[in-house]
Coordinates of C-alpha atoms and ligand atoms in Angstrom, one line a residue:
X907 CA -24.0 -7.9 -7.3
X908 CA -22.5 -6.5 -4.2
X909 CA -22.4 -9.5 -2.0
X910 CA -22.5 -8.0 1.4
X911 CA -20.2 -8.6 4.3
X912 CA -19.0 -12.2 4.7
X913 CA -18.2 -12.7 8.4
X914 CA -15.7 -15.4 7.6
X915 CA -13.7 -13.0 5.5
X916 CA -10.6 -11.8 7.3
X917 CA -8.8 -8.6 6.7
X918 CA -5.1 -8.7 5.8
X919 CA -4.7 -5.5 7.7
X920 CA -3.9 -5.2 11.4
X921 CA -6.8 -5.0 13.9
X922 CA -8.8 -1.9 14.9
X923 CA -7.6 0.8 17.2
X924 CA -7.4 -0.1 20.9
X925 CA -8.2 2.1 23.8
X926 CA -5.2 3.1 25.9
X927 CA -5.3 2.5 29.6
X928 CA -3.4 5.7 30.5
X929 CA -5.1 8.9 31.4
X930 CA -2.5 11.4 30.0
X931 CA -3.2 12.4 26.4
X932 CA -1.0 10.8 23.9
X933 CA 0.9 13.1 21.5
X934 CA 2.8 11.5 18.6
X935 CA 5.9 13.3 17.3
X936 CA 7.3 12.0 14.0
X937 CA 10.9 13.0 13.0
X938 CA 11.0 13.4 9.2
X939 CA 13.3 16.3 8.5
X940 CA 16.4 14.4 7.3
X941 CA 17.5 14.4 3.7
X942 CA 18.4 10.8 3.3
X943 CA 21.6 11.4 1.5
X944 CA 22.2 7.7 1.0
X945 CA 19.0 7.3 -1.1
X946 CA 20.7 9.3 -3.8
X947 CA 17.3 10.7 -4.9
X948 CA 15.5 13.9 -5.7
X949 CA 12.6 12.7 -3.7
X950 CA 12.8 13.3 0.1
X951 CA 13.4 10.1 1.9
X952 CA 10.2 9.9 3.8
X953 CA 8.3 10.1 0.5
X954 CA 10.0 7.1 -1.0
X955 CA 7.4 4.4 -1.6
X956 CA 7.2 1.2 0.3
X957 CA 4.5 -1.2 -0.9
X958 CA 3.0 1.7 -2.9
X959 CA 2.8 4.1 0.1
X960 CA 5.4 6.7 1.2
X961 CA 7.5 5.7 4.2
X962 CA 5.9 8.4 6.2
X963 CA 2.4 7.2 5.3
X964 CA 3.1 3.9 7.0
X965 CA 4.3 5.6 10.1
X966 CA 1.2 7.8 10.1
X967 CA -1.1 4.8 9.7
X968 CA 0.5 3.1 12.7
X969 CA 0.2 6.4 14.6
X970 CA -3.4 6.9 13.7
X971 CA -4.2 3.4 15.1
X972 CA -3.3 4.6 18.6
X973 CA -5.9 7.3 18.5
X974 CA -3.5 10.1 19.7
X975 CA -4.9 13.5 20.6
X976 CA -2.2 15.1 18.4
X977 CA 0.3 14.1 15.7
X978 CA 3.2 16.5 15.1
X979 CA 5.5 16.0 12.1
X980 CA 8.9 17.6 12.2
X981 CA 9.9 18.2 8.6
X982 CA 12.6 20.1 6.9
X983 CA 14.2 18.6 3.8
X984 CA 11.7 18.8 0.9
X985 CA 9.3 20.5 3.3
X986 CA 6.7 21.5 0.8
X987 CA 6.5 18.2 -1.0
X988 CA 6.2 16.4 2.4
X989 CA 3.5 18.7 3.6
X990 CA 1.5 18.4 0.4
X991 CA 1.7 14.6 0.5
X992 CA 0.1 14.5 3.9
X993 CA -2.3 17.4 4.0
X994 CA -4.6 16.2 6.7
X995 CA -6.3 17.9 9.6
X996 CA -4.8 15.3 12.0
X997 CA -1.3 16.6 11.5
X998 CA 0.5 19.6 12.9
X999 CA 3.7 20.7 11.2
X1000 CA 6.9 21.9 12.7
X1001 CA 9.8 23.0 10.5
X1002 CA 13.4 22.1 11.4
X1003 CA 15.9 24.1 9.4
X1004 CA 18.8 23.6 9.6
X1005 CA 18.8 20.0 10.7
X1006 CA 21.0 19.8 13.8
X1007 CA 20.2 16.3 15.0
X1008 CA 17.3 14.2 16.4
X1009 CA 17.3 16.1 19.7
X1010 CA 17.1 19.4 17.9
X1011 CA 14.3 18.0 15.7
X1012 CA 12.2 17.1 18.8
X1013 CA 12.8 20.6 20.2
X1014 CA 11.2 22.1 17.1
X1015 CA 8.1 20.0 17.6
X1016 CA 7.7 20.8 21.3
X1017 CA 5.6 24.0 20.9
X1018 CA 2.8 21.9 19.6
X1019 CA 3.0 19.3 22.4
X1020 CA 0.5 19.4 25.3
X1021 CA 2.0 19.8 28.7
X1022 CA 0.6 16.8 30.4
X1023 CA 1.0 14.5 27.4
X1024 CA 2.9 11.3 26.9
X1025 CA 5.0 11.9 23.8
X1026 CA 5.6 9.0 21.5
X1027 CA 8.5 9.7 19.2
X1028 CA 8.6 7.9 15.9
X1029 CA 11.0 8.1 13.0
X1030 CA 9.7 8.8 9.5
X1031 CA 12.3 6.3 8.1
X1032 CA 11.2 3.4 10.4
X1033 CA 8.0 2.4 8.6
X1034 CA 7.1 -1.1 9.6
X1035 CA 6.7 -0.6 13.4
X1036 CA 3.5 -2.4 14.4
X1037 CA 0.6 -0.8 16.2
X1038 CA 0.6 -3.4 18.9
X1039 CA 4.2 -2.9 19.7
X1040 CA 3.6 0.8 20.1
X1041 CA 0.6 0.2 22.3
X1042 CA 2.8 -1.9 24.5
X1043 CA 5.5 0.7 24.6
X1044 CA 3.1 3.5 25.5
X1045 CA 1.8 1.3 28.3
X1046 CA 5.2 1.1 29.9
X1047 CA 5.6 4.9 30.0
X1048 CA 4.1 7.1 32.7
X1049 CA 4.5 10.4 34.6
X1050 CA 7.9 9.2 36.1
X1051 CA 8.9 6.6 33.5
X1052 CA 10.1 6.7 29.9
X1053 CA 10.0 3.7 27.6
X1054 CA 12.4 2.8 24.9
X1055 CA 12.1 0.4 22.0
X1056 CA 15.3 -1.6 21.5
X1057 CA 16.3 -4.5 19.2
X1058 CA 19.0 -7.1 19.3
X1059 CA 20.7 -7.3 16.0
X1060 CA 23.4 -9.8 14.8
X1061 CA 25.0 -6.9 12.9
X1062 CA 24.4 -3.7 15.0
X1063 CA 26.7 -1.6 12.8
X1064 CA 25.4 2.0 12.4
X1065 CA 22.9 1.9 15.2
X1066 CA 23.2 3.6 18.6
X1067 CA 24.0 1.0 21.3
X1068 CA 21.9 0.6 24.4
X1069 CA 24.2 0.3 27.4
X1070 CA 23.0 -1.4 30.5
X1071 CA 24.5 -1.9 33.9
X1072 CA 25.3 -5.2 35.7
X1073 CA 21.7 -5.4 37.0
X1074 CA 20.4 -5.0 33.4
X1075 CA 19.2 -1.4 33.9
X1076 CA 19.5 0.8 30.9
X1077 CA 22.1 3.6 31.7
X1078 CA 22.6 5.5 28.4
X1079 CA 22.8 5.2 24.6
X1080 CA 26.0 5.7 22.7
X1081 CA 26.0 6.4 18.9
X1082 CA 28.2 4.2 16.6
X1083 CA 30.6 7.1 16.0
X1084 CA 31.1 8.0 19.6
X1085 CA 31.4 4.4 20.9
X1086 CA 34.5 2.7 22.3
X1087 CA 35.5 -0.7 20.8
X1088 CA 34.0 -2.4 23.9
X1089 CA 30.7 -0.5 23.5
X1090 CA 30.6 -1.4 19.8
X1091 CA 30.4 -5.1 20.7
X1092 CA 27.0 -4.5 22.4
X1093 CA 24.3 -5.9 20.1
X1094 CA 21.2 -4.3 21.7
X1095 CA 20.4 -1.3 19.5
X1096 CA 18.3 1.9 19.8
X1097 CA 15.4 1.8 17.4
X1098 CA 14.8 5.5 18.0
X1099 CA 11.2 4.9 19.1
X1100 CA 10.5 6.0 22.6
X1101 CA 7.7 7.4 24.8
X1102 CA 8.4 10.2 27.2
X1103 CA 6.3 12.4 29.5
X1104 CA 6.2 15.9 28.0
X1105 CA 7.3 17.9 31.0
X1106 CA 10.5 15.9 31.6
X1107 CA 11.2 15.8 27.9
X1108 CA 11.2 19.6 27.7
X1109 CA 13.5 19.8 30.7
X1110 CA 16.0 17.3 29.3
X1111 CA 16.0 18.7 25.7
X1112 CA 17.1 22.1 27.2
X1113 CA 20.2 20.3 28.6
X1114 CA 21.3 18.6 25.4
X1115 CA 24.7 19.5 24.1
X1116 CA 26.3 18.9 20.7
X1117 CA 29.9 18.1 21.8
X1118 CA 30.0 14.7 20.0
X1119 CA 31.4 13.2 16.9
X1120 CA 28.7 14.5 14.6
X1121 CA 28.3 17.9 16.3
X1122 CA 24.6 17.2 16.6
X1123 CA 22.0 17.4 19.4
X1124 CA 21.3 13.7 20.0
X1125 CA 17.8 12.8 21.3
X1126 CA 19.4 9.6 22.6
X1127 CA 21.3 11.6 25.3
X1128 CA 18.0 12.1 27.2
X1129 CA 18.4 8.5 28.5
X1130 CA 21.4 9.4 30.6
X1131 CA 19.6 12.5 31.8
X1132 CA 16.6 10.4 32.9
X1133 CA 18.9 8.0 34.8
X1134 CA 20.5 11.0 36.5
X1135 CA 17.1 12.3 37.5
X1136 CA 16.2 8.8 38.8
X1137 CA 13.3 8.5 36.3
X1138 CA 12.7 4.9 35.3
X1139 CA 13.8 3.8 31.8
X1140 CA 11.7 0.9 30.6
X1141 CA 13.2 -0.9 27.7
X1142 CA 11.0 -3.0 25.4
X1143 CA 12.9 -5.4 23.0
X1144 CA 11.2 -5.6 19.6
X1145 CA 10.2 -9.2 18.7
X1146 CA 11.2 -8.9 15.1
X1147 CA 14.1 -6.9 13.7
X1148 CA 12.2 -6.2 10.4
X1149 CA 9.7 -4.2 12.4
X1150 CA 12.2 -1.6 13.4
X1151 CA 14.4 -1.6 10.3
X1152 CA 15.5 2.0 9.6
X1153 CA 15.6 2.9 5.9
X1154 CA 18.7 4.7 4.9
X1155 CA 19.4 3.4 1.4
X1156 CA 17.6 1.6 -1.4
X1157 CA 19.0 -1.8 -0.3
X1158 CA 17.2 -1.4 3.1
X1159 CA 14.1 -0.2 1.2
X1160 CA 14.0 -3.4 -0.8
X1161 CA 14.6 -5.4 2.5
X1162 CA 11.7 -3.6 4.1
X1163 CA 9.5 -4.2 1.1
X1164 CA 10.3 -8.0 1.3
X1165 CA 9.5 -8.0 5.0
X1166 CA 6.2 -6.2 4.4
X1167 CA 5.3 -8.5 1.6
X1168 CA 6.0 -11.6 3.6
X1169 CA 3.9 -10.3 6.5
X1170 CA 0.9 -9.5 4.4
X1171 CA 1.2 -12.9 2.6
X1172 CA 1.2 -14.7 6.0
X1173 CA -2.0 -12.9 6.9
X1174 CA -3.6 -13.9 3.6
X1175 CA -2.6 -17.5 4.2
X1176 CA -3.9 -17.6 7.7
X1177 CA -7.2 -16.1 6.4
X1178 CA -7.6 -19.1 4.1
X1179 CA -5.7 -18.3 0.8
X1180 CA -3.2 -20.7 -0.8
X1181 CA -0.3 -18.7 -2.2
X1182 CA 1.8 -20.8 -4.5
X1183 CA 4.9 -18.7 -3.5
X1184 CA 4.6 -16.0 -0.9
X1185 CA 7.8 -14.4 -2.2
X1186 CA 6.1 -13.8 -5.5
X1187 CA 2.9 -12.2 -4.3
X1188 CA 2.8 -8.4 -3.7
X1189 CA 0.3 -6.8 -1.4
X1190 CA 0.4 -3.1 -1.7
X1191 CA -2.9 -2.4 -0.1
X1192 CA -5.6 -4.1 1.9
X1193 CA -6.8 -7.5 0.7
X1194 CA -9.7 -9.4 2.1
X1195 CA -9.9 -13.0 1.2
X1196 CA -12.6 -15.7 1.7
X1197 CA -11.7 -19.3 2.2
X1198 CA -9.9 -21.6 -0.2
X1199 CA -8.8 -18.8 -2.4
X1200 CA -6.0 -19.7 -4.7
X1201 CA -3.3 -17.2 -5.8
X1202 CA -0.7 -18.2 -8.4
X1203 CA 2.7 -16.5 -8.8
X1204 CA 3.5 -12.9 -9.6
X1205 CA 0.2 -11.4 -8.6
X1206 CA 0.1 -7.8 -7.5
X1207 CA -2.7 -6.4 -5.3
X1208 CA -3.1 -2.7 -4.9
X1209 CA -5.6 -0.6 -3.1
X1210 CA -8.7 -2.4 -1.7
X1211 CA -9.2 -5.9 -3.0
X1212 CA -11.8 -8.4 -1.9
X1213 CA -11.8 -12.0 -3.1
X1214 CA -14.8 -14.2 -2.3
X1215 CA -14.5 -17.9 -1.4
X1216 CA -12.8 -20.2 -3.8
X1217 CA -11.7 -17.4 -6.2
X1218 CA -8.7 -18.4 -8.3
X1219 CA -6.2 -15.9 -9.6
X1220 CA -3.8 -17.0 -12.3
X1221 CA -0.2 -16.0 -12.7
X1222 CA 0.9 -12.5 -13.5
X1223 CA -2.3 -10.6 -12.7
X1224 CA -2.6 -7.1 -11.3
X1225 CA -5.7 -6.4 -9.2
X1226 CA -6.4 -2.9 -8.0
X1227 CA -9.4 -1.7 -6.1
X1228 CA -11.6 -4.6 -7.1
X1229 CA -14.3 -6.8 -5.6
X1230 CA -14.5 -10.4 -7.0
X1231 CA -17.4 -12.8 -6.1
X1232 CA -17.1 -16.4 -5.0
X1233 CA -15.9 -19.1 -7.5
X1234 CA -14.7 -16.6 -10.1
X1235 CA -11.6 -17.5 -12.0
X1236 CA -9.1 -15.0 -13.3
X1237 CA -6.7 -16.5 -15.8
X1238 CA -3.1 -15.4 -16.5
X1239 CA -1.9 -11.9 -17.4
X1240 CA -5.1 -10.0 -16.6
X1241 CA -5.2 -6.4 -15.4
X1242 CA -8.3 -5.6 -13.4
X1243 CA -9.0 -2.3 -11.7
X1244 CA -11.8 -0.3 -10.0
X1245 CA -14.4 -2.9 -11.0
X1246 CA -17.0 -5.2 -9.5
X1247 CA -17.0 -8.8 -10.6
X1248 CA -19.8 -11.2 -9.7
X1249 CA -19.7 -14.9 -8.8
X1250 CA -18.7 -17.7 -11.1
X1251 CA -17.2 -15.5 -13.7
X1252 CA -14.3 -16.4 -16.0
X1253 CA -11.9 -13.6 -16.8
X1254 CA -8.8 -13.7 -19.0
X1255 CA -6.3 -14.7 -19.9
X1256 CA -5.1 -11.3 -21.1
X1257 CA -8.3 -9.5 -20.0
X1258 CA -8.5 -5.9 -19.0
X1259 CA -11.2 -4.4 -16.7
X1260 CA -10.9 -0.7 -16.5
X1261 CA -12.7 1.6 -14.0
X1262 CA -16.4 1.2 -13.8
X1263 CA -16.7 -2.3 -15.2
X1264 CA -19.6 -4.1 -13.4
X1265 CA -19.9 -7.8 -14.3
X1266 CA -22.9 -9.7 -13.0
X1267 CA -22.6 -13.4 -12.1
X1268 CA -21.4 -16.0 -14.6
X1269 CA -20.0 -13.5 -17.1
X1270 CA -17.1 -14.5 -19.4
X1271 CA -14.5 -12.0 -20.4
X1272 CA -11.9 -13.6 -22.6
X1273 CA -8.5 -12.8 -24.0
X1274 CA -7.8 -9.3 -25.3
X1275 CA -11.2 -8.1 -24.2
X1276 CA -11.3 -4.6 -22.6
X1277 CA -14.3 -3.5 -20.6
X1278 CA -14.7 0.1 -19.3
X1279 CA -17.5 1.9 -17.5
X1280 CA -20.0 -0.8 -18.5
X1281 CA -22.6 -3.1 -17.0
X1282 CA -22.5 -6.7 -18.2
X1283 CA -25.6 -8.8 -17.3
X1284 CA -25.7 -12.3 -16.0
X1285 CA -24.2 -15.0 -18.1
X1286 CA -23.1 -12.7 -20.9
X1287 CA -20.0 -13.5 -22.8
X1288 CA -17.3 -11.6 -24.7
X1289 CA -14.7 -14.2 -25.3
X1290 CA -12.2 -12.8 -27.8
X1291 CA -10.7 -9.5 -28.9
X1292 CA -13.5 -7.0 -28.1
X1293 CA -13.9 -3.5 -26.7
X1294 CA -16.8 -2.8 -24.5
X1295 CA -16.9 0.9 -23.4
X1296 CA -19.8 2.9 -21.9
X1297 CA -22.2 0.0 -22.6
X1298 CA -25.2 -1.5 -20.8
X1299 CA -25.4 -5.2 -21.7
X1300 CA -28.3 -7.4 -20.6
X1301 CA -28.3 -11.0 -19.6
X1302 CA -27.3 -13.9 -21.9
X1303 CA -25.7 -11.7 -24.5
X1304 CA -23.1 -13.1 -26.9
X1305 CA -20.6 -10.5 -28.1
X1306 CA -18.7 -12.0 -31.0
X1307 CA -15.0 -11.8 -31.6
X1308 CA -13.7 -8.5 -32.8
X1309 CA -16.7 -6.5 -31.7
X1310 CA -16.2 -2.9 -30.8
X1311 CA -18.5 -0.3 -29.2
X1312 CA -17.5 2.8 -31.0
X1313 CA -18.2 5.0 -28.0
X1314 CA -16.2 8.1 -28.9
X1315 CA -16.9 10.5 -31.7
X1316 CA -13.7 12.5 -31.3
X1317 CA -15.4 14.9 -28.9
X1318 CA -17.9 13.1 -26.7
X1319 CA -18.6 9.6 -25.3
X1320 CA -21.9 7.8 -26.0
X1321 CA -23.6 4.7 -24.7
X1322 CA -24.4 1.4 -26.3
X1323 CA -27.4 -0.4 -25.0
X1324 CA -27.7 -4.1 -25.7
X1325 CA -30.9 -6.0 -24.6
X1326 CA -31.1 -9.5 -23.1
X1327 CA -30.3 -12.4 -25.3
X1328 CA -28.7 -10.4 -28.1
X1329 CA -26.2 -12.1 -30.5
X1330 CA -23.6 -9.8 -32.0
X1331 CA -21.9 -11.4 -34.9
X1332 CA -18.1 -11.2 -35.1
X1333 CA -16.3 -8.1 -36.3
X1334 CA -19.3 -5.7 -35.7
X1335 CA -18.9 -2.0 -35.0
X1336 CA -21.6 -0.7 -32.8
X1337 CA -21.6 3.1 -33.3
X1338 CA -22.9 4.8 -30.2
X1339 CA -25.3 6.1 -29.3
X1340 CA -27.1 2.9 -30.4
X1341 CA -29.5 0.4 -29.1
X1342 CA -29.9 -3.3 -29.9
X1343 CA -33.3 -4.6 -28.9
X1344 CA -33.7 -7.8 -26.8
X1345 CA -33.0 -11.0 -28.8
X1346 CA -31.7 -9.1 -31.8
X1347 CA -29.2 -10.8 -34.0
X1348 CA -26.4 -8.7 -35.7
X1349 CA -24.9 -10.2 -38.8
X1350 CA -21.1 -10.5 -38.7
X1351 CA -19.1 -7.6 -40.0
X1352 CA -21.9 -5.1 -39.6
X1353 CA -21.4 -1.4 -38.8
X1354 CA -24.5 -0.6 -36.8
X1355 CA -25.4 3.1 -36.6
X1356 CA -29.2 2.9 -36.0
X1357 CA -31.4 0.9 -33.6
X1358 CA -31.5 -2.8 -34.3
X1359 CA -35.1 -4.0 -33.6
X1360 CA -35.7 -6.7 -31.0
X1361 CA -35.9 -10.3 -32.1
X1362 CA -34.9 -9.6 -35.8
X1363 CA -31.7 -10.1 -37.8
X1364 CA -30.0 -6.9 -38.7
X1365 CA -26.9 -6.7 -40.8
X1366 CA -25.0 -4.1 -42.8
X1367 CA -22.6 -5.5 -45.3
X1368 CA -21.3 -4.7 -48.8
X1369 CA -22.3 -7.2 -51.5
X1370 CA -19.8 -10.1 -51.9
X1371 CA -18.7 -10.3 -55.5
X1372 CA -16.4 -12.7 -57.3
X1373 CA -14.5 -11.2 -60.3
X1374 CA -14.5 -13.4 -63.4
X1375 CA -11.4 -13.8 -65.6
X1376 CA -9.1 -12.3 -63.0
X1377 CA -5.6 -13.6 -62.7
X1378 CA -2.9 -12.8 -60.2
X1379 CA -0.1 -10.4 -61.3
X1380 CA 3.2 -12.1 -62.1
X1381 CA 6.5 -10.7 -60.9
X1382 CA 8.4 -8.9 -63.7
X1383 CA 11.9 -10.4 -64.3
Ligands
UD1_278 C1 19.2 7.3 14.9 C2 19.6 7.2 16.4 C3 20.3 5.9 16.7 C4 19.4 4.8 16.3 C5 18.9 4.9 14.8 C6 17.8 3.9 14.5 C7 20.1 9.5 17.3 C8 21.2 10.4 17.6 N1 20.5 8.3 16.8 O1 20.4 7.3 14.2 O2 20.6 5.7 18.1 O3 20.0 3.5 16.4 O4 18.4 6.2 14.6 O5 17.4 4.0 13.2 O6 19.0 9.7 17.5 N2 16.0 13.6 11.7 C9 15.4 14.8 11.7 N3 16.2 15.9 12.0 C10 17.6 15.8 12.2 C11 18.1 14.5 12.1 C12 17.3 13.4 11.9 O7 14.2 15.0 11.6 O8 18.2 16.8 12.4 C13 15.1 12.4 11.5 C14 15.4 11.7 10.2 O9 14.6 12.3 9.1 C15 15.0 10.3 10.5 C16 15.3 10.2 12.0 O10 15.3 11.5 12.5 O11 13.7 10.0 10.3 C17 16.6 9.5 12.3 O12 17.7 10.2 11.7 P1 19.0 9.5 11.1 O13 19.9 10.6 10.7 O14 18.6 8.5 10.1 O15 19.6 8.9 12.5 P2 20.5 7.6 12.6 O16 21.9 8.0 12.3 O17 20.0 6.5 11.8
CA279 CA1 18.2 6.3 10.3

């Protein structure tokens, strides 16, 4: 049933890690200590979910793609929760308390930084930065050069402005609150992302002062210090503003979610999927699609999803960690998770696949049918109103409407085994553990508690009687 790797299938995720050309080790330092007051939330800002993953998770993913020798996270607000959420061996933690600015934050991380490293500084609240942009940025830095990611914004309000001289050389960064009216008109902004050689960074950090509008140690002041030391400042202007969007409030969070969604949908389309409306398709994980896949509106993908060639997904479906074979159709309003679906199946409308459903090829699962932890053999059908839990169903089986595998006795779960070619009449209760032999037929409305022999008709049913001389009651006046 697993169909192997299709070389034509393209991943909607960005490409594999690339090797850096530079010899110095790369250390990545992520600033994530801020509270995020404007979120108005009990959850630390960097744990706010974007496309189902915390903001900091996105940054870490981009970081890991660069194969750094170290990742240091400076945390502070909600420290314990943040540490727990990213409990990996890759990460070293530095605590910043109190939080006295971005420069102060970097100082707290420096004890973990290797002396000869290039330090790439990322912000925990700038989640959409692309791996290839970072690779480019790191490539511009060196032992006597720092690189700085900037962005030109039509509305630069709130950002630090990048000030250049007449020859276009970057001279310094001024924060919004410290800027003169003339400086506020500059639309090239600091994204916060930069790459700096460790030794020089250490030296400049020691010189930072907090005599500014916010009384903070600004990391951004190291630019002017670099210029003074005649160290090259290499600016890189980000291609897309959405990539460097900083998340300070929930409106920006929604904006980032939309940008992320559009990006993932573009990847799906270029891999060969038709999306009826890319603004109504949510990818919150990694989706691999074959060619000529069709995705209707309001479909949500989560986790790892693989869709074979020509798969069709109807409107309002949720697909989570699922692998669907070629030519299968999923009809409207189905919820499918942690399951394997073969080729040429028909699922839904209103179907539910729960963890551990394994459908072979040409299986039909119809409306209001729930399948859990069960194998369903080739060509078998359960078209209406059924529950199939903890069952092994052979090939060519027909499960009638309203059939239920009674898998739970109040304490333990038991299996139902149904052989090839069985016909289960409508409204049957199959009380597990129970076996129906191959080609058995179960009469409608039966409660089956013992083995039903192969090839025979088995039924369990009270006698039908018709009461003579009975009349309907009449309403008393
Ligand atoms: C910062 C930059 C600004 C830039 C903007 C881009 C400075 C002084 N300003 O401003 O030039 O245009 O980002 O988004 O660097 N943080 C800490 N500890 C602190 C303060 C902040 O870890 O003491 C972390 C925050 O968690 C956040 C990041 O640093 O991830 C940026 O902090 P924030 O307060 O949002 O800075 P901005 O005012 O946006
Ligand atoms: Ca910010």
